[in-house]
Coordinates of C-alpha atoms in Angstrom, one line a residue:
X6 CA 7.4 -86.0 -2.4
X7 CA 10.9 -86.4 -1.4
X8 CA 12.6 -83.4 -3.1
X9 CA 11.5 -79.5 -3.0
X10 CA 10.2 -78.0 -5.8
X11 CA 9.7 -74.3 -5.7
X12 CA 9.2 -71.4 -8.4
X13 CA 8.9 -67.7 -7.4
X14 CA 8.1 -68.4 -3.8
X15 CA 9.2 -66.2 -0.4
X16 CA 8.1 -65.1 2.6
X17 CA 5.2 -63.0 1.7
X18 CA 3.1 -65.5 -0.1
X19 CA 1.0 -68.3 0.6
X20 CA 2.1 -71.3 -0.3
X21 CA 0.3 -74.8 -1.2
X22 CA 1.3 -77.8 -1.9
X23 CA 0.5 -80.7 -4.3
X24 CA 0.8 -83.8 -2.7
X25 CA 0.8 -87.4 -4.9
X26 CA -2.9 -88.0 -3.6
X27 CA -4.0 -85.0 -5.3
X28 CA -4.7 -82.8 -2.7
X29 CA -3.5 -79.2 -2.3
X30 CA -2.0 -78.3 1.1
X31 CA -2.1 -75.4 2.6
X32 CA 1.8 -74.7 4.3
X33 CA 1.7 -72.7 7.8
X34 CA 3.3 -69.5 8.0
X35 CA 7.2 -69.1 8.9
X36 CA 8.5 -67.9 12.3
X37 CA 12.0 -66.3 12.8
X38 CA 12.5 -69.3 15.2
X39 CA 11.8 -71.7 12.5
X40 CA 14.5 -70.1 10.1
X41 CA 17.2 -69.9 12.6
X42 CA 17.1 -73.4 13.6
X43 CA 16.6 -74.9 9.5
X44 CA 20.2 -72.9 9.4
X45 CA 21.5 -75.2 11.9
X46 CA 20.3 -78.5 10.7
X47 CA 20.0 -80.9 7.6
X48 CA 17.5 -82.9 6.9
X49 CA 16.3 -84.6 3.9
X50 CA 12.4 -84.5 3.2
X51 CA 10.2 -87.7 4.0
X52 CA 7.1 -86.4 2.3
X53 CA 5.0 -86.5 5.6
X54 CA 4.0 -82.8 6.6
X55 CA 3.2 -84.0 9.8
X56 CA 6.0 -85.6 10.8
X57 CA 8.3 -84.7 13.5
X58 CA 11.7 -83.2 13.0
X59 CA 14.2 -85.5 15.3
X60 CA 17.5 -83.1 15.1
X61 CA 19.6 -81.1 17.2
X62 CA 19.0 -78.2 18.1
X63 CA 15.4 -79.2 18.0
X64 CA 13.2 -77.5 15.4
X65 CA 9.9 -76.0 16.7
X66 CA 7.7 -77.7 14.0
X67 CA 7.2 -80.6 12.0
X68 CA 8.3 -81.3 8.6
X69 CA 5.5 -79.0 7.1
X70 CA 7.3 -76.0 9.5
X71 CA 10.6 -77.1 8.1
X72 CA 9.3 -77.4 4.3
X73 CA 8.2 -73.6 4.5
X74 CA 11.5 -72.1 6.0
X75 CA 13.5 -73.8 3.9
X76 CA 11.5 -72.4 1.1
X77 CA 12.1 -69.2 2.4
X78 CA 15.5 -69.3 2.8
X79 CA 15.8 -70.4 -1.1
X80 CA 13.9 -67.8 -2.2
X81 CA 15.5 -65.0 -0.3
X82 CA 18.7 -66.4 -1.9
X83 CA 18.3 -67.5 -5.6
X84 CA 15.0 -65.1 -6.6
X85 CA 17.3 -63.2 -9.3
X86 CA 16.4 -60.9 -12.0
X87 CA 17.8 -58.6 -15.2
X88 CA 19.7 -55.7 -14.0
X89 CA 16.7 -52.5 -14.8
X90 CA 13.8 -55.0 -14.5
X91 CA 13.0 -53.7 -11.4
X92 CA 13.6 -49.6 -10.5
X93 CA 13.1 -48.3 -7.0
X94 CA 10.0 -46.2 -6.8
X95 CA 11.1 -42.9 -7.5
X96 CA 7.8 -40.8 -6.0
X97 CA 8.4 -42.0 -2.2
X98 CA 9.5 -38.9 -0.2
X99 CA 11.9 -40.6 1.9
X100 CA 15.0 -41.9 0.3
X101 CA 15.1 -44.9 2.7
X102 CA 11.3 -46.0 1.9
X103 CA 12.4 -45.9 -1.8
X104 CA 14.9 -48.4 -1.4
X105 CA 12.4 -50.8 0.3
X106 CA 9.6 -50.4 -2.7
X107 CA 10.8 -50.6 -6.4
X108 CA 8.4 -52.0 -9.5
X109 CA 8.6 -53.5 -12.9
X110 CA 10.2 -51.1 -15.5
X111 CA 8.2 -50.8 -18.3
X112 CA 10.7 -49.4 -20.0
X113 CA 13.2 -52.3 -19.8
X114 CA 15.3 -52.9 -23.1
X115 CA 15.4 -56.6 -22.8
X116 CA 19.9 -57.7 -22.4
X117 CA 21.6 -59.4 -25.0
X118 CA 22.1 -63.1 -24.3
X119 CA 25.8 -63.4 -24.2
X120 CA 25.9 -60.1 -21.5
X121 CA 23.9 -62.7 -19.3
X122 CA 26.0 -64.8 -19.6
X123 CA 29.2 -63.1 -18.4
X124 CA 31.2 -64.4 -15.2
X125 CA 31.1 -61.0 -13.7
X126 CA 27.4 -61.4 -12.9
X127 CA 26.7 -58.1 -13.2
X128 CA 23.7 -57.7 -15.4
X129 CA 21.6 -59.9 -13.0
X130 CA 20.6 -58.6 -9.3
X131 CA 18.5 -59.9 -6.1
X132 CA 15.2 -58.3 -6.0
X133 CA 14.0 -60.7 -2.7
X134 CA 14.6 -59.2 0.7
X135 CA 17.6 -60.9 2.7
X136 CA 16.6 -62.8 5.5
X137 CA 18.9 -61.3 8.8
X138 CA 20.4 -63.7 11.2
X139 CA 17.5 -63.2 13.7
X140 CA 15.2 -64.7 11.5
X141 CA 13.2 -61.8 9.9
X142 CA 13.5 -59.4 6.7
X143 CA 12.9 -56.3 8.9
X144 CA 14.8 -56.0 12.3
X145 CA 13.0 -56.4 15.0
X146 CA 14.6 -55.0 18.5
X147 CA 13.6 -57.8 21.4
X148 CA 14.4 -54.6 23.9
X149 CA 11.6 -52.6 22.8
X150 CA 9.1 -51.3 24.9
X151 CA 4.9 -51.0 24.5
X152 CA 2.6 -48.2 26.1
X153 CA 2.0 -51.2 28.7
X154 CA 5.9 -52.1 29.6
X155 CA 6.4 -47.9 29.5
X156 CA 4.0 -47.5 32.6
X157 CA 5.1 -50.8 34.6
X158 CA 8.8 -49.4 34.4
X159 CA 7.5 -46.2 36.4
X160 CA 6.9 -47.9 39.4
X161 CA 10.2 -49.4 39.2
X162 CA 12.9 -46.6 37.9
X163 CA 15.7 -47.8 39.9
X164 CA 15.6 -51.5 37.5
X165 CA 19.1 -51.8 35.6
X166 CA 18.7 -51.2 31.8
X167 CA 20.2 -54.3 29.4
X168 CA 22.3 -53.0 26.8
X169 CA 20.9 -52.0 23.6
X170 CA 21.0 -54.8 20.9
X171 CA 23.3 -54.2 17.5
X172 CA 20.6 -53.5 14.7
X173 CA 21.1 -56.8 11.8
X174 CA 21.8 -55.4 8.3
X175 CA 21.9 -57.0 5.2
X176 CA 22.4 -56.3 1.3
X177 CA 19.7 -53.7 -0.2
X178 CA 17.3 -54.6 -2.8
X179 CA 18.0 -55.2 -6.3
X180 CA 22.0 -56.1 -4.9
X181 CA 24.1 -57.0 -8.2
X182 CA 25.1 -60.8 -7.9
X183 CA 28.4 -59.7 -8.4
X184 CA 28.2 -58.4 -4.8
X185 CA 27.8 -61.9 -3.5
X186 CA 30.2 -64.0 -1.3
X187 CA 32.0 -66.7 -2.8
X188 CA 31.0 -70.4 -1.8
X189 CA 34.0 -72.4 -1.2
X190 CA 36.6 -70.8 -3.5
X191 CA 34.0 -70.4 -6.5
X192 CA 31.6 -67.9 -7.5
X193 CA 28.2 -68.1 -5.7
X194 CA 26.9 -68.6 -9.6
X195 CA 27.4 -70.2 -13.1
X196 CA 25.9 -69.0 -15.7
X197 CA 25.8 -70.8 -19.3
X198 CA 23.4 -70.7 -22.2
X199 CA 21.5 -73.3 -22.7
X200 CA 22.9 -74.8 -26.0
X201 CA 26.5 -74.3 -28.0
X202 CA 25.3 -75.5 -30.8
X203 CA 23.1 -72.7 -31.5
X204 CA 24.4 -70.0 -29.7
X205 CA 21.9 -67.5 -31.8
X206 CA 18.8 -69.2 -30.5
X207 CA 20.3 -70.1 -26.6
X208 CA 18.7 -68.6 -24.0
X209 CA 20.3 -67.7 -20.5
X210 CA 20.5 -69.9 -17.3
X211 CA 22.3 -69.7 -14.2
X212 CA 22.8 -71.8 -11.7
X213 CA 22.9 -71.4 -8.4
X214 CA 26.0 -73.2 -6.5
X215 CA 24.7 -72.2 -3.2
X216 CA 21.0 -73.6 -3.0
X217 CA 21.9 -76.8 -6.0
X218 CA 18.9 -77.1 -8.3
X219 CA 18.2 -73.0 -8.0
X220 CA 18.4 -71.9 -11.6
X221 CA 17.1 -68.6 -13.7
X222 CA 16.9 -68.6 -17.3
X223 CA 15.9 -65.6 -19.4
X224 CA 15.6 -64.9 -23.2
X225 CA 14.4 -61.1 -24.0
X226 CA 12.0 -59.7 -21.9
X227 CA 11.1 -63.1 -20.0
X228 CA 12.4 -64.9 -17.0
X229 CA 12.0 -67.4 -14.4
X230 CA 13.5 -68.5 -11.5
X231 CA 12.8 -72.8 -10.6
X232 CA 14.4 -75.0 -8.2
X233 CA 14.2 -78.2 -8.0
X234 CA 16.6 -79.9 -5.2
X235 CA 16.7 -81.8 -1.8
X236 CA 16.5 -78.7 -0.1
X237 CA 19.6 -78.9 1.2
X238 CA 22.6 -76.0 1.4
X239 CA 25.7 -76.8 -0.5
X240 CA 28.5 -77.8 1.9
X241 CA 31.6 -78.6 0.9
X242 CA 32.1 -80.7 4.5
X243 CA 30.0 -83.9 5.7
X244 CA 27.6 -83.1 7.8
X245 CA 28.1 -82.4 11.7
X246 CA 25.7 -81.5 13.1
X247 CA 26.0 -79.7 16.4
X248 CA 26.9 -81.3 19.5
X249 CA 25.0 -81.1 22.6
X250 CA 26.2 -79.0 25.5
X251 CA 28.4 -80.5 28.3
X252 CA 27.3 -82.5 31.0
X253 CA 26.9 -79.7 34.0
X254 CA 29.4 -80.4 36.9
X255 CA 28.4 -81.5 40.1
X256 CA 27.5 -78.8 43.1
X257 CA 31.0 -78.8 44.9
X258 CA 30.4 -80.6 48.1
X259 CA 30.9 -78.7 51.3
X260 CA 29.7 -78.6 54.7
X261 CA 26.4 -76.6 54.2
X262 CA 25.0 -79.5 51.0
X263 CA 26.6 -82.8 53.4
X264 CA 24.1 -84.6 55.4
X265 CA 25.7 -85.4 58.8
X266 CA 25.6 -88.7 59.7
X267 CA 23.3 -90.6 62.6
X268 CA 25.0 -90.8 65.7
X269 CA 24.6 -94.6 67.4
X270 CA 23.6 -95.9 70.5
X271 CA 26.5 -95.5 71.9
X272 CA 27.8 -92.2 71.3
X273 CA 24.5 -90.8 72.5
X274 CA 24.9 -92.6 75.8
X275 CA 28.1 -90.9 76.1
X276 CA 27.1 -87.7 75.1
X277 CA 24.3 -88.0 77.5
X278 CA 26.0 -88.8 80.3
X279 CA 28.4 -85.9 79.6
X280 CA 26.0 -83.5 79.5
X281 CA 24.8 -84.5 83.0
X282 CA 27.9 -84.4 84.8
X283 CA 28.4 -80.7 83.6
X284 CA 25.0 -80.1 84.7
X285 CA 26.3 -81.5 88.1
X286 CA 29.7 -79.7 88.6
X287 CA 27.7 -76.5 88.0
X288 CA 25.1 -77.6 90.7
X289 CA 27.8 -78.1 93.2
X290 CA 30.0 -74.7 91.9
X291 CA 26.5 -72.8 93.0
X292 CA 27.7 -70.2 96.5
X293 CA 25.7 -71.2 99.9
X294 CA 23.7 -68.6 101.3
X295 CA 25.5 -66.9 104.5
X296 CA 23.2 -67.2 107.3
X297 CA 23.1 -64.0 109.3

């Protein structure tokens, strides 16, 4: 298949895919590294999981690795839902693990049609985690000792400490798509209904301009989110990709890198010869013995 297809998919889940043989494929799991270098790059899909990815900066995986991040960086960004679908689970003790946690209202009084449908965005909301620069949902500190590194550092107390990283943050669960950043001069979304004709029995759709093809549509208490796209970003800008680093400059040439040079026939004969008439004069320079 040459194009991504995708529907209520992120990081948590296992994911298989349908290939045209017929055979369901089992996708590999995402790394952080994987993510932070599909942000870098563009590639279309050739349909081959075990193909290579030729790019720069080189992806660490094949086009199975790259299928799955990409994947994962659609969901985190288009998984959208009715504002009061979802509610934060109000019996967790800690106010912080609340807002990590939150389940399916049963309660929800489903939102008219044309309220969906409003530019402001504000009845819909993200409810998949955002993924951080670094590559993860959760931030992860690279500095951070085990029991094992603890006791290695005793025997060495005097080693200078690297700063401490900046912790990533990004928007909370269940963020109102009003909230989001605007892609290129124009809202992040568009939402429509699905006919004019017959506005009464329309149903809700928005469309991601972020992640082309990502779309939601909703009528009462029912909706999906779909995508169906190249997998590519939206990018106002032909692609360029990154260049690689400068050639390195040579090692400055100095007397302790040059190679001195062989000296001939010659100018050993004359060094030679040199060398014996010091060794003369200082014969002859020698005091006689005084004879008593």
């Amino acid at each position: 298949c040459c194009c991504c297809c995708c529907c209520c998919c992120c990081c948590c889940y296992t994911l298989l895919l349908f290939t045209a043989g017929g055979v369901w494929t089992r996708l590999p799991p995402v790394a952080p590294a994987q993510i932070a270098a599909a942000r870098q790059i563009r590639k279309f899909f050739s349909g081959d999981l075990t193909s290579p990815v030729l790019s720069y900066p080189p992806f660490p995986g094949n086009e199975g690795n790259y299928l799955r991040a990409q994947i994962a960086r659609i969901s985190a960004s288009t998984h959208i839902s009715p504002g009061n679908f979802y509610l934060f689970d109000a019996d967790e003790e800690d106010e912080m693990d609340a807002r990590d946690t939150f389940a399916v209202n049963e309660e929800f009084e489903p939102v008219p049609v044309l309220e969906l449908v409003d530019e402001t965005l504000s009845r819909w909301v993200h409810h998949v985690q955002f993924i951080l620069p670094q590559g993860r949902c959760v931030w992860y500190n690279p500095l951070e000792k085990t029991d094992d590194q603890f006791e290695d550092d005793d025997d060495d107390d005097e080693k200078d400490e690297p700063d401490e990283p900046q912790p990533e943050e990004g928007p909370p669960h269940l963020t109102p798509l009003s909230e989001d950043k605007e892609v290129d001069g124009m809202s992040s979304w568009s939402p429509a209904l699905s006919s004019c004709l017959i506005p009464n029995y329309s149903i809700a759709v928005v469309h991601s301009n972020l992640w082309p093809g990502a779309s939601t549509f909703c009528l009462n208490k029912k909706f999906e989110n779909i995508y169906i796209g190249w997998g590519l970003k939206y990018s106002s800008q032909a692609t360029n990709p990154l260049l690689p680093p400068s050639v390195q400059d040579e090692y400055p040439e100095g007397p302790d890198i040059l190679e001195a040079e062989d000296p001939t026939v010659e100018q050993e004969t004359l060094l030679r010869v040199a060398q014996e008439g010091k060794l003369g004069e200082g014969e002859d320079d020698e005091p006689e013995d005084d004879d008593d």
